[in-house]
mmCIF file of N, CA and C in Angstrom:
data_model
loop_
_atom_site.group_PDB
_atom_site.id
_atom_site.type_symbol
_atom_site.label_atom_id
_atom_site.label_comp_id
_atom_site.label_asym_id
_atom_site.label_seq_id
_atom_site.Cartn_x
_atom_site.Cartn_y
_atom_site.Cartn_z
ATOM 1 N N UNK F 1 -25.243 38.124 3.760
ATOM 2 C CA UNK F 1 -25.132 36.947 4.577
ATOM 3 C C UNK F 1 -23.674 36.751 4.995
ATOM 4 N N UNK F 2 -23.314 36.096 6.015
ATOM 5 C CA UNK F 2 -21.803 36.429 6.927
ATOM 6 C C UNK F 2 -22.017 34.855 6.701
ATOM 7 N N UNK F 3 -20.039 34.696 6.301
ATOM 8 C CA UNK F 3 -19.765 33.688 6.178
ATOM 9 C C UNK F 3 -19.544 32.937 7.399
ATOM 10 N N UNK F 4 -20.126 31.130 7.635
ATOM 11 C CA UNK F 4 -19.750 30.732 8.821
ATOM 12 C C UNK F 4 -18.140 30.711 9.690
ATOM 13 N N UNK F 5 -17.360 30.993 10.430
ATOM 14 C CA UNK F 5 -16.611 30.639 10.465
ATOM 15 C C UNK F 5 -15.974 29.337 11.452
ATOM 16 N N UNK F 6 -15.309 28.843 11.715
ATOM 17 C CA UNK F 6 -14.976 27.613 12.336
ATOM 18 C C UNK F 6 -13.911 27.916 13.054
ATOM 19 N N UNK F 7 -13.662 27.141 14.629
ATOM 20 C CA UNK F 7 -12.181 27.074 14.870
ATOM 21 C C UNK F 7 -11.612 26.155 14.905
ATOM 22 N N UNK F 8 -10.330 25.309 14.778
ATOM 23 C CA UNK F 8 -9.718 24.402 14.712
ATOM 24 C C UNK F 8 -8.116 24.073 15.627
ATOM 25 N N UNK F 9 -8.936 23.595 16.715
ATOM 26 C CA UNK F 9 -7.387 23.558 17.501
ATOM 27 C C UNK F 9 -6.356 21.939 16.631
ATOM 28 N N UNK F 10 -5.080 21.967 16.057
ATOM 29 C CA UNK F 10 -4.248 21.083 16.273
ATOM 30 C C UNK F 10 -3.053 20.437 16.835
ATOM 31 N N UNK F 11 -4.130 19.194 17.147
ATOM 32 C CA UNK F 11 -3.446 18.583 18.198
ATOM 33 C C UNK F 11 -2.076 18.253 18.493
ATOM 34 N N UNK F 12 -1.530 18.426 17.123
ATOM 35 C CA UNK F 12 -0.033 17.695 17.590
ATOM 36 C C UNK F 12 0.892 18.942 17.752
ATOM 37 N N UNK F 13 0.290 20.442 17.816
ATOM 38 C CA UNK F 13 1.392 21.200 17.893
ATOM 39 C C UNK F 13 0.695 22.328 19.361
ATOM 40 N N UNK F 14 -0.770 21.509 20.001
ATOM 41 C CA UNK F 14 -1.161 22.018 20.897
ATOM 42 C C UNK F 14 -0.206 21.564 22.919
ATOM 43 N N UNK F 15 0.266 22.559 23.326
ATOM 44 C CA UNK F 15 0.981 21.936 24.375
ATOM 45 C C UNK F 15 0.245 22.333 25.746
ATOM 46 N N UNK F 16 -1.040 22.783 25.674
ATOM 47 C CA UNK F 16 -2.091 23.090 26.584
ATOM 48 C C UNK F 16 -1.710 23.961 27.265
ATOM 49 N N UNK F 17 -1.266 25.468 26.963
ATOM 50 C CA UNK F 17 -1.200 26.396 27.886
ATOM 51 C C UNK F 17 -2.166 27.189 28.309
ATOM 52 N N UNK F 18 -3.565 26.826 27.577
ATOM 53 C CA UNK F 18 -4.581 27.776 28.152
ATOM 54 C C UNK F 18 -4.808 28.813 27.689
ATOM 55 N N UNK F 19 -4.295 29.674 27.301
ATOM 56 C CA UNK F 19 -4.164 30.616 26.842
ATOM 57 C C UNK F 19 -6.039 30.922 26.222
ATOM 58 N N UNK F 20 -6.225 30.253 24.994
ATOM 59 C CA UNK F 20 -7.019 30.077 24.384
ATOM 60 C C UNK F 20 -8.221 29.826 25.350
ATOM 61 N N UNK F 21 -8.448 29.207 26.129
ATOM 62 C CA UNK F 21 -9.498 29.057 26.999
ATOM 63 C C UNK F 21 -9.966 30.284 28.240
ATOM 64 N N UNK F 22 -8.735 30.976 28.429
ATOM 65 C CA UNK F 22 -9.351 31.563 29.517
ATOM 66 C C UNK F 22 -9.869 33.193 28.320
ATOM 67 N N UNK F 23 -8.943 33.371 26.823
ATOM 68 C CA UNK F 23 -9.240 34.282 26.431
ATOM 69 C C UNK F 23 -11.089 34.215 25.622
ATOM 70 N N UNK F 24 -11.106 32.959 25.574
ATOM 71 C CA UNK F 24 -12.490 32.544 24.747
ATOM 72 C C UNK F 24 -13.227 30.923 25.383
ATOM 73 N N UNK F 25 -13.615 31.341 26.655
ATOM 74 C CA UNK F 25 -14.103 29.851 27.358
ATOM 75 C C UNK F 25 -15.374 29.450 26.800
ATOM 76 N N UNK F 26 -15.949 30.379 25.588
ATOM 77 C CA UNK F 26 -16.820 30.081 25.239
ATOM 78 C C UNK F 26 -17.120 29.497 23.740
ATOM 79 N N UNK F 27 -15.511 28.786 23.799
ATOM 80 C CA UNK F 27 -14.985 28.608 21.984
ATOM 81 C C UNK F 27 -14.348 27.265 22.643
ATOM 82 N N UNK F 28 -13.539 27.614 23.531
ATOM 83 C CA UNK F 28 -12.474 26.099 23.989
ATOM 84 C C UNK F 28 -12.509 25.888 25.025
ATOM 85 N N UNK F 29 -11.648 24.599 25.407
ATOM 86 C CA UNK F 29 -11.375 24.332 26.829
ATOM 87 C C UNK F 29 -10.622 23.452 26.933
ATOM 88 N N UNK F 30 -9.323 23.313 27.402
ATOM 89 C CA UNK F 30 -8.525 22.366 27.586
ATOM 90 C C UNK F 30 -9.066 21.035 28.088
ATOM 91 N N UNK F 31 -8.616 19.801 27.567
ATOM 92 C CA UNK F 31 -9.248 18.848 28.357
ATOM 93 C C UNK F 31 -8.073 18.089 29.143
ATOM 94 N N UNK F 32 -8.799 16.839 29.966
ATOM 95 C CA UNK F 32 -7.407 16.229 31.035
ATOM 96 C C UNK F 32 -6.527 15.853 30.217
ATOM 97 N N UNK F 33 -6.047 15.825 28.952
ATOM 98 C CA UNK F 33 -5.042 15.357 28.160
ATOM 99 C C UNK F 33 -4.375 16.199 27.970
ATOM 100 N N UNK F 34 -4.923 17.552 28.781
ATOM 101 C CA UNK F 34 -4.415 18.787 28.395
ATOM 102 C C UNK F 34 -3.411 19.546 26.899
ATOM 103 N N UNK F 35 -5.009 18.823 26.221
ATOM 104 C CA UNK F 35 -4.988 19.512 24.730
ATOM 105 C C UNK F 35 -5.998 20.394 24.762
ATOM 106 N N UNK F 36 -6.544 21.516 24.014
ATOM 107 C CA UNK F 36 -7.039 21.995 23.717
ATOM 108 C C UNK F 36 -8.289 21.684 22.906
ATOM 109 N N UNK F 37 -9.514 21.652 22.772
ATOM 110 C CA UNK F 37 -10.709 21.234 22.362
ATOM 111 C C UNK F 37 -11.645 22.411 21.803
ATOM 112 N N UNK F 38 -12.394 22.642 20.628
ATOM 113 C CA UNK F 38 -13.621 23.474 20.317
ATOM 114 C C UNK F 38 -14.458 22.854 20.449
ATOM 115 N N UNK F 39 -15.243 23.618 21.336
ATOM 116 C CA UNK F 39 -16.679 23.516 21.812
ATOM 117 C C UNK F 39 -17.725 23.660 20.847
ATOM 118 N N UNK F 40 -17.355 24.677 19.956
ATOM 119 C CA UNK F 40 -19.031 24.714 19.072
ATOM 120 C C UNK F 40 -18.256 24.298 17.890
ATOM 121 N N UNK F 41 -19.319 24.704 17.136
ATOM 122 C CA UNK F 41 -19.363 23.949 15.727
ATOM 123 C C UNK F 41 -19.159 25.219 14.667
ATOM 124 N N UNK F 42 -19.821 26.699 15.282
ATOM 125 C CA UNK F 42 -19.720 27.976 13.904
ATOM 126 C C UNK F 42 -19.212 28.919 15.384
ATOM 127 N N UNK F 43 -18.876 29.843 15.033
ATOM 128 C CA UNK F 43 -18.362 30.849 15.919
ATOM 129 C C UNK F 43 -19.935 31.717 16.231
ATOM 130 N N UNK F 44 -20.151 32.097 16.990
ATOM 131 C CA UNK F 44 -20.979 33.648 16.735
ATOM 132 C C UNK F 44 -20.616 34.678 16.385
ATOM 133 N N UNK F 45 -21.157 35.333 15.698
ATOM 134 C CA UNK F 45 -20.311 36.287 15.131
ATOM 135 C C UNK F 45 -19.964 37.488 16.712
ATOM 136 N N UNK F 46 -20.590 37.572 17.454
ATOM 137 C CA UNK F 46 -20.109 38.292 18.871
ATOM 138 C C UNK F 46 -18.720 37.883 19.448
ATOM 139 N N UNK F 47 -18.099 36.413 19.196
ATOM 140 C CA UNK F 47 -17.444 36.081 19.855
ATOM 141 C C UNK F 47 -16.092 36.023 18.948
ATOM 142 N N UNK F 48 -16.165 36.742 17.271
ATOM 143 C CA UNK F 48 -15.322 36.315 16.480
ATOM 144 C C UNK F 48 -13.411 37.193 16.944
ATOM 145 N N UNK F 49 -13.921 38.595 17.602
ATOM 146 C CA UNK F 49 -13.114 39.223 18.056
ATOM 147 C C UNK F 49 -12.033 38.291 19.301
ATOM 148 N N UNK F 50 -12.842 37.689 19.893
ATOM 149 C CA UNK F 50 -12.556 36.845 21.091
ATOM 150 C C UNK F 50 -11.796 35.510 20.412
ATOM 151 N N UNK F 51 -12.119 34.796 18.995
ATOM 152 C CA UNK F 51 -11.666 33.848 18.447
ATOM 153 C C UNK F 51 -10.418 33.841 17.812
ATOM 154 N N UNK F 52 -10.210 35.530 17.533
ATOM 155 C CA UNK F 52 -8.717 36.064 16.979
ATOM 156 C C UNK F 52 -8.152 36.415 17.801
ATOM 157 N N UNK F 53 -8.497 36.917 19.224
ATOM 158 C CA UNK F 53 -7.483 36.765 19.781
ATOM 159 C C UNK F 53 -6.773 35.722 20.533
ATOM 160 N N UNK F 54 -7.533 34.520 20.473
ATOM 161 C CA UNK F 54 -7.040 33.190 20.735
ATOM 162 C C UNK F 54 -6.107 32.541 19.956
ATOM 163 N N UNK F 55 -6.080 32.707 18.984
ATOM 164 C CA UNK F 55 -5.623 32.015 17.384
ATOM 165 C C UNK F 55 -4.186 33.769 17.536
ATOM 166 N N UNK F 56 -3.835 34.580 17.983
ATOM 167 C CA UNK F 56 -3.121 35.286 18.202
ATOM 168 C C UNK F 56 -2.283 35.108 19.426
ATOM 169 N N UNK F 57 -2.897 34.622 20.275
ATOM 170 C CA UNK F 57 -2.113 34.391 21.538
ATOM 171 C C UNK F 57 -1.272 32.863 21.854
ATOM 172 N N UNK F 58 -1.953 32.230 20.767
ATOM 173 C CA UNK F 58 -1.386 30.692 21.615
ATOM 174 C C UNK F 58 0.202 30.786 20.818
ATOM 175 N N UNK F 59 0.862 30.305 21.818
ATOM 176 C CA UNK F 59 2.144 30.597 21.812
ATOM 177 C C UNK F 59 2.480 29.125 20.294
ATOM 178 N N UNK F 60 2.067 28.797 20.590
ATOM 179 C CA UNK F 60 2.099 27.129 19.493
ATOM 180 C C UNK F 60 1.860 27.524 18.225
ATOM 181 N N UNK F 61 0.928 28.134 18.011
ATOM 182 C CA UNK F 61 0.096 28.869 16.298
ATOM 183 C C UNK F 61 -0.479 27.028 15.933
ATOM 184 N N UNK F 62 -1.546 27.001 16.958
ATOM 185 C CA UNK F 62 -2.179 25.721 16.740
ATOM 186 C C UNK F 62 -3.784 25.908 16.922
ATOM 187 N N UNK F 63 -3.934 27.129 16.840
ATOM 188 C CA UNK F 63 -5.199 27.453 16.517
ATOM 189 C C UNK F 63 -5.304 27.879 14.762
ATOM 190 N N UNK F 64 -6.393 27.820 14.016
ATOM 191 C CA UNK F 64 -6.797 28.406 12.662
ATOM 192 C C UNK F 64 -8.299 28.777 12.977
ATOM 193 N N UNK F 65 -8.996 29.535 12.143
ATOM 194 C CA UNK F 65 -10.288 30.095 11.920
ATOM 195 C C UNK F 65 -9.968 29.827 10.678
ATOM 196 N N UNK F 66 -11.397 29.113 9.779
ATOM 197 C CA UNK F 66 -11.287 29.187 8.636
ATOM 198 C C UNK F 66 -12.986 29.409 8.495
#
């Protein structure tokens, strides 16, 4: 059995570059406050490759997977 995993954008060190959204639009999406937001609740495991490289790219390190 595969453990669930989660993503967690935070907010106070998110400066909305996107990054994260255009690499995984199916995990986040910036909103008009232009913070960063997760959309689901468990990752799929299809999309977990796509979730590290979000949590790798944001220039902030204001993404986690736990």
């Amino acid at each position: 059995m595969t453990k669930a995993v989660k993503a967690f954008v935070d907010s106070r060190h998110c400066h909305g570059h996107g990054r994260c959204e255009i690499i995984a639009p199916q995990i986040f999406a910036v909103g008009d406050d232009g913070i960063s937001r997760v959309l689901v609740g468990e990752i799929a495991p299809a999309h977990l490759t796509d979730a590290q490289e979000a949590v790798d790219s944001c220039p902030e390190q204001a993404i986690t997977l736990e």
